[in-house]
Amino acid sequence: MALSNEWYNTELENSELETLHRLPTVECSFYNAVRSGDMEAVIKNCSEDEFIRLEGTGVLSRNALTNIKYHFVVTAAMLTRYCIDGGLEPEQAYRLSDFYILKMDPCTTIRQVADLHHEMAKDFTGKMILQKKSSILSKPVMQCVDYIYSHIKERITIQVLADHTELSTNYLSRIFKQNLGVSVSDYIREQKIEKATHLLRYSDKSIVDIANYLAFSSQSHFIQTFESFTGLTPKKYRDKYYKSMW
């Protein structure tokens, strides 16, 4: 009863202030951009810092930092569900959401939360771009993509994938290149380096530990491969992104 009375009083105060929430279509347009893989629209939204323009979004906490963190969790939940609806594998979507929420938790400034939000939005969008490509992939190539994602910590070869799909290495190599435009080995390296960028940004693992974790033959091989893909050594990448983020 007390809460009910408090609600009526609050509602009366809000009505007198004439403060209205923004239309759902504003937020839905952003969620739909992520779901459709429209990276250009998502980057534009992030560059304009739309996430921290909270007019009409509702007050979830009187503390500004806590308020933006609550909005971050809401966004993560919405992106997860929009992307699952768009075809992203549910477990992958939930894990991605959990990952970013846990990284957001220790943030101490609004700027840190906003920057992490932008990374999350672009990450989900990138996954949806890949999902769109996957929808036109042949079954064996899709099996390879799923296998690589699930076994990224292992040493993966074309022979391993050929055994997994019960195809010859030559035939699998040919249809993989036809479907994705890159060789099997290049795709595996791309996925390992993408995982490495996440570990360098968001974990305290040493470079040698990351190299071992991702089954590179040596630390020097990892460094050379990483630099060829990103233009930076792992150390320079961590110095640039980890320290600036946290």
Short mmCIF file of C-alpha atoms in Angstrom, two decimals:
data_model
loop_
_atom_site.label_atom_id
_atom_site.label_comp_id
_atom_site.label_asym_id
_atom_site.label_seq_id
_atom_site.Cartn_x
_atom_site.Cartn_y
_atom_site.Cartn_z
CA MET A 1 0.00 0.00 0.00
CA ALA A 2 2.85 2.37 0.89
CA LEU A 3 4.55 1.71 -2.45
CA SER A 4 1.28 2.23 -4.26
CA ASN A 5 0.81 5.62 -2.61
CA GLU A 6 4.41 6.56 -3.37
CA TRP A 7 3.87 5.63 -7.02
CA TYR A 8 0.79 7.83 -7.32
CA ASN A 9 2.66 10.77 -5.77
CA THR A 10 5.62 10.24 -8.08
CA GLU A 11 3.35 9.97 -11.09
CA LEU A 12 1.66 13.23 -10.12
CA GLU A 13 5.01 14.99 -9.79
CA ASN A 14 6.19 13.67 -13.16
CA SER A 15 2.96 14.75 -14.81
CA GLU A 16 3.42 18.28 -13.51
CA LEU A 17 7.01 18.36 -14.82
CA GLU A 18 5.75 17.26 -18.24
CA THR A 19 8.90 15.16 -18.71
CA LEU A 20 8.23 12.50 -21.33
CA HIS A 21 10.22 9.47 -22.38
CA ARG A 22 11.55 9.41 -25.92
CA LEU A 23 9.66 7.34 -28.48
CA PRO A 24 10.64 3.64 -28.64
CA THR A 25 11.38 4.04 -32.35
CA VAL A 26 14.52 6.03 -31.51
CA GLU A 27 16.11 3.17 -29.59
CA CYS A 28 14.67 0.52 -31.88
CA SER A 29 16.38 2.09 -34.89
CA PHE A 30 19.75 1.58 -33.15
CA TYR A 31 18.96 -2.00 -32.14
CA ASN A 32 17.81 -2.75 -35.69
CA ALA A 33 21.01 -1.28 -37.11
CA VAL A 34 23.01 -3.69 -34.97
CA ARG A 35 20.78 -6.63 -35.86
CA SER A 36 21.04 -5.92 -39.59
CA GLY A 37 24.83 -5.53 -39.45
CA ASP A 38 24.71 -1.86 -40.46
CA MET A 39 28.16 -1.00 -39.14
CA GLU A 40 28.13 2.47 -40.70
CA ALA A 41 25.01 3.49 -38.77
CA VAL A 42 26.32 1.97 -35.55
CA ILE A 43 29.68 3.75 -35.83
CA LYS A 44 27.86 7.03 -36.51
CA ASN A 45 25.71 6.53 -33.41
CA CYS A 46 28.81 5.81 -31.31
CA SER A 47 30.87 8.69 -32.71
CA GLU A 48 28.04 11.07 -31.80
CA ASP A 49 27.91 9.62 -28.26
CA GLU A 50 24.18 9.02 -28.47
CA PHE A 51 24.41 6.55 -25.59
CA ILE A 52 25.20 9.24 -23.02
CA ARG A 53 22.50 11.61 -24.29
CA LEU A 54 20.02 10.47 -21.69
CA GLU A 55 17.24 12.98 -22.26
CA GLY A 56 13.98 11.05 -22.35
CA THR A 57 15.53 7.71 -21.40
CA GLY A 58 14.33 7.67 -17.80
CA VAL A 59 16.21 7.96 -14.53
CA LEU A 60 17.20 4.54 -13.21
CA SER A 61 19.40 5.86 -10.39
CA ARG A 62 20.03 9.22 -8.74
CA ASN A 63 23.75 8.53 -9.06
CA ALA A 64 24.92 9.48 -12.57
CA LEU A 65 27.47 6.65 -12.89
CA THR A 66 25.06 4.02 -11.58
CA ASN A 67 22.38 5.38 -13.88
CA ILE A 68 24.53 4.99 -17.00
CA LYS A 69 25.55 1.50 -15.87
CA TYR A 70 21.91 0.47 -15.57
CA HIS A 71 21.30 1.80 -19.08
CA PHE A 72 24.30 -0.20 -20.28
CA VAL A 73 22.75 -3.41 -18.91
CA VAL A 74 19.44 -2.57 -20.59
CA THR A 75 21.21 -2.01 -23.91
CA ALA A 76 23.15 -5.27 -23.56
CA ALA A 77 19.94 -7.18 -22.89
CA MET A 78 18.15 -5.58 -25.84
CA LEU A 79 21.03 -6.15 -28.26
CA THR A 80 21.22 -9.77 -27.16
CA ARG A 81 17.56 -10.38 -27.91
CA TYR A 82 17.52 -8.41 -31.16
CA CYS A 83 20.56 -10.30 -32.43
CA ILE A 84 19.15 -13.70 -31.42
CA ASP A 85 16.00 -12.73 -33.30
CA GLY A 86 18.25 -11.86 -36.25
CA GLY A 87 19.81 -15.32 -36.26
CA LEU A 88 22.78 -15.11 -33.88
CA GLU A 89 23.35 -18.34 -31.96
CA PRO A 90 21.68 -17.74 -28.54
CA GLU A 91 24.51 -19.07 -26.39
CA GLN A 92 27.04 -16.90 -28.21
CA ALA A 93 24.80 -13.84 -27.80
CA TYR A 94 24.27 -14.43 -24.06
CA ARG A 95 27.98 -15.02 -23.47
CA LEU A 96 28.86 -11.83 -25.32
CA SER A 97 26.35 -9.88 -23.23
CA ASP A 98 27.64 -11.38 -19.97
CA PHE A 99 31.22 -10.63 -21.02
CA TYR A 100 30.58 -6.92 -21.56
CA ILE A 101 28.42 -6.49 -18.47
CA LEU A 102 31.18 -7.99 -16.32
CA LYS A 103 33.70 -5.65 -17.95
CA MET A 104 31.42 -2.69 -17.31
CA ASP A 105 30.96 -3.46 -13.62
CA PRO A 106 34.33 -2.08 -12.38
CA CYS A 107 34.18 1.06 -14.57
CA THR A 108 34.61 4.21 -12.50
CA THR A 109 33.64 6.94 -14.97
CA ILE A 110 30.81 7.60 -17.39
CA ARG A 111 33.36 7.90 -20.19
CA GLN A 112 34.64 4.38 -19.54
CA VAL A 113 31.11 2.98 -19.62
CA ALA A 114 30.33 4.85 -22.85
CA ASP A 115 33.52 3.67 -24.56
CA LEU A 116 32.80 0.08 -23.55
CA HIS A 117 29.22 0.45 -24.81
CA HIS A 118 30.58 1.47 -28.21
CA GLU A 119 32.89 -1.56 -28.29
CA MET A 120 29.98 -3.83 -27.36
CA ALA A 121 27.69 -2.39 -30.04
CA LYS A 122 30.34 -2.77 -32.74
CA ASP A 123 31.16 -6.29 -31.56
CA PHE A 124 27.51 -7.39 -31.78
CA THR A 125 27.24 -5.71 -35.19
CA GLY A 126 30.33 -7.51 -36.45
CA LYS A 127 28.90 -10.82 -35.28
CA MET A 128 25.70 -10.07 -37.21
CA ILE A 129 27.67 -9.25 -40.37
CA LEU A 130 29.30 -12.66 -40.10
CA GLN A 131 25.90 -14.22 -39.38
CA LYS A 132 24.51 -12.74 -42.61
CA LYS A 133 27.41 -14.24 -44.52
CA SER A 134 26.89 -17.54 -42.73
CA SER A 135 23.28 -17.72 -43.88
CA ILE A 136 24.47 -18.29 -47.44
CA LEU A 137 27.31 -20.65 -46.56
CA SER A 138 27.30 -24.27 -47.61
CA LYS A 139 26.77 -26.78 -44.82
CA PRO A 140 30.42 -27.99 -44.67
CA VAL A 141 31.76 -24.43 -44.45
CA MET A 142 29.26 -23.59 -41.72
CA GLN A 143 30.41 -26.69 -39.86
CA CYS A 144 34.00 -25.43 -40.14
CA VAL A 145 33.07 -21.95 -38.90
CA ASP A 146 31.28 -23.43 -35.89
CA TYR A 147 34.17 -25.78 -35.17
CA ILE A 148 36.75 -22.99 -35.33
CA TYR A 149 34.67 -20.83 -32.99
CA SER A 150 34.29 -23.66 -30.47
CA HIS A 151 37.91 -24.85 -30.64
CA ILE A 152 39.73 -21.53 -30.99
CA LYS A 153 42.12 -22.50 -28.17
CA GLU A 154 43.32 -25.56 -30.07
CA ARG A 155 45.66 -26.05 -33.00
CA ILE A 156 43.28 -26.31 -35.97
CA THR A 157 44.41 -27.55 -39.38
CA ILE A 158 42.69 -28.15 -42.69
CA GLN A 159 43.09 -31.87 -42.02
CA VAL A 160 41.24 -31.56 -38.71
CA LEU A 161 38.40 -29.74 -40.46
CA ALA A 162 38.36 -32.20 -43.34
CA ASP A 163 38.00 -35.06 -40.86
CA HIS A 164 35.24 -33.13 -39.07
CA THR A 165 33.26 -32.58 -42.28
CA GLU A 166 34.21 -35.94 -43.85
CA LEU A 167 35.51 -34.21 -46.98
CA SER A 168 38.88 -34.22 -48.72
CA THR A 169 41.24 -31.38 -47.83
CA ASN A 170 41.38 -30.17 -51.45
CA TYR A 171 37.61 -30.03 -51.87
CA LEU A 172 37.08 -28.38 -48.49
CA SER A 173 39.76 -25.77 -49.21
CA ARG A 174 38.12 -24.92 -52.52
CA ILE A 175 34.55 -24.50 -51.25
CA PHE A 176 35.75 -22.60 -48.16
CA LYS A 177 37.55 -20.08 -50.35
CA GLN A 178 34.52 -19.82 -52.64
CA ASN A 179 32.17 -19.16 -49.72
CA LEU A 180 34.21 -16.80 -47.55
CA GLY A 181 36.77 -15.37 -49.94
CA VAL A 182 39.71 -16.38 -47.74
CA SER A 183 41.68 -19.57 -47.27
CA VAL A 184 41.02 -21.86 -44.31
CA SER A 185 44.38 -21.02 -42.72
CA ASP A 186 43.83 -17.26 -43.09
CA TYR A 187 40.36 -17.51 -41.58
CA ILE A 188 41.68 -19.47 -38.60
CA ARG A 189 44.40 -16.87 -38.04
CA GLU A 190 41.85 -14.04 -38.30
CA GLN A 191 39.67 -15.64 -35.63
CA LYS A 192 42.61 -16.30 -33.33
CA ILE A 193 43.84 -12.72 -33.68
CA GLU A 194 40.32 -11.38 -33.00
CA LYS A 195 40.27 -13.46 -29.80
CA ALA A 196 43.75 -12.16 -28.95
CA THR A 197 42.61 -8.53 -29.26
CA HIS A 198 39.86 -9.21 -26.70
CA LEU A 199 42.32 -10.83 -24.31
CA LEU A 200 44.78 -7.94 -24.68
CA ARG A 201 42.02 -5.38 -24.07
CA TYR A 202 40.10 -7.01 -21.27
CA SER A 203 42.37 -9.48 -19.47
CA ASP A 204 45.65 -9.44 -17.57
CA LYS A 205 47.06 -12.48 -19.37
CA SER A 206 50.66 -12.00 -20.46
CA ILE A 207 51.54 -12.03 -24.15
CA VAL A 208 53.23 -15.40 -23.85
CA ASP A 209 50.19 -16.81 -22.03
CA ILE A 210 47.90 -15.55 -24.80
CA ALA A 211 50.17 -17.10 -27.43
CA ASN A 212 50.02 -20.44 -25.60
CA TYR A 213 46.28 -20.13 -24.90
CA LEU A 214 45.57 -19.73 -28.63
CA ALA A 215 47.93 -22.58 -29.58
CA PHE A 216 50.49 -20.56 -31.50
CA SER A 217 53.72 -22.46 -32.10
CA SER A 218 55.75 -19.77 -30.31
CA GLN A 219 55.52 -16.28 -28.86
CA SER A 220 57.46 -14.85 -31.80
CA HIS A 221 55.05 -16.48 -34.26
CA PHE A 222 52.11 -14.98 -32.38
CA ILE A 223 53.69 -11.51 -32.37
CA GLN A 224 54.49 -11.68 -36.08
CA THR A 225 50.98 -12.86 -36.99
CA PHE A 226 49.31 -10.32 -34.73
CA GLU A 227 51.29 -7.44 -36.21
CA SER A 228 50.54 -8.53 -39.77
CA PHE A 229 46.79 -8.39 -39.05
CA THR A 230 46.57 -5.30 -36.84
CA GLY A 231 49.63 -3.24 -37.73
CA LEU A 232 50.67 -3.22 -34.07
CA THR A 233 52.63 -5.59 -31.88
CA PRO A 234 50.61 -7.17 -29.06
CA LYS A 235 52.41 -4.93 -26.53
CA LYS A 236 51.67 -1.74 -28.45
CA TYR A 237 48.06 -2.86 -28.96
CA ARG A 238 47.61 -3.44 -25.22
CA ASP A 239 49.31 -0.14 -24.35
CA LYS A 240 47.01 1.71 -26.72
CA TYR A 241 43.69 0.10 -25.88
CA TYR A 242 43.87 -1.51 -22.43
CA LYS A 243 45.32 1.50 -20.65
CA SER A 244 43.11 4.00 -22.44
CA MET A 245 40.02 1.95 -21.60
CA TRP A 246 40.72 1.38 -17.93
#
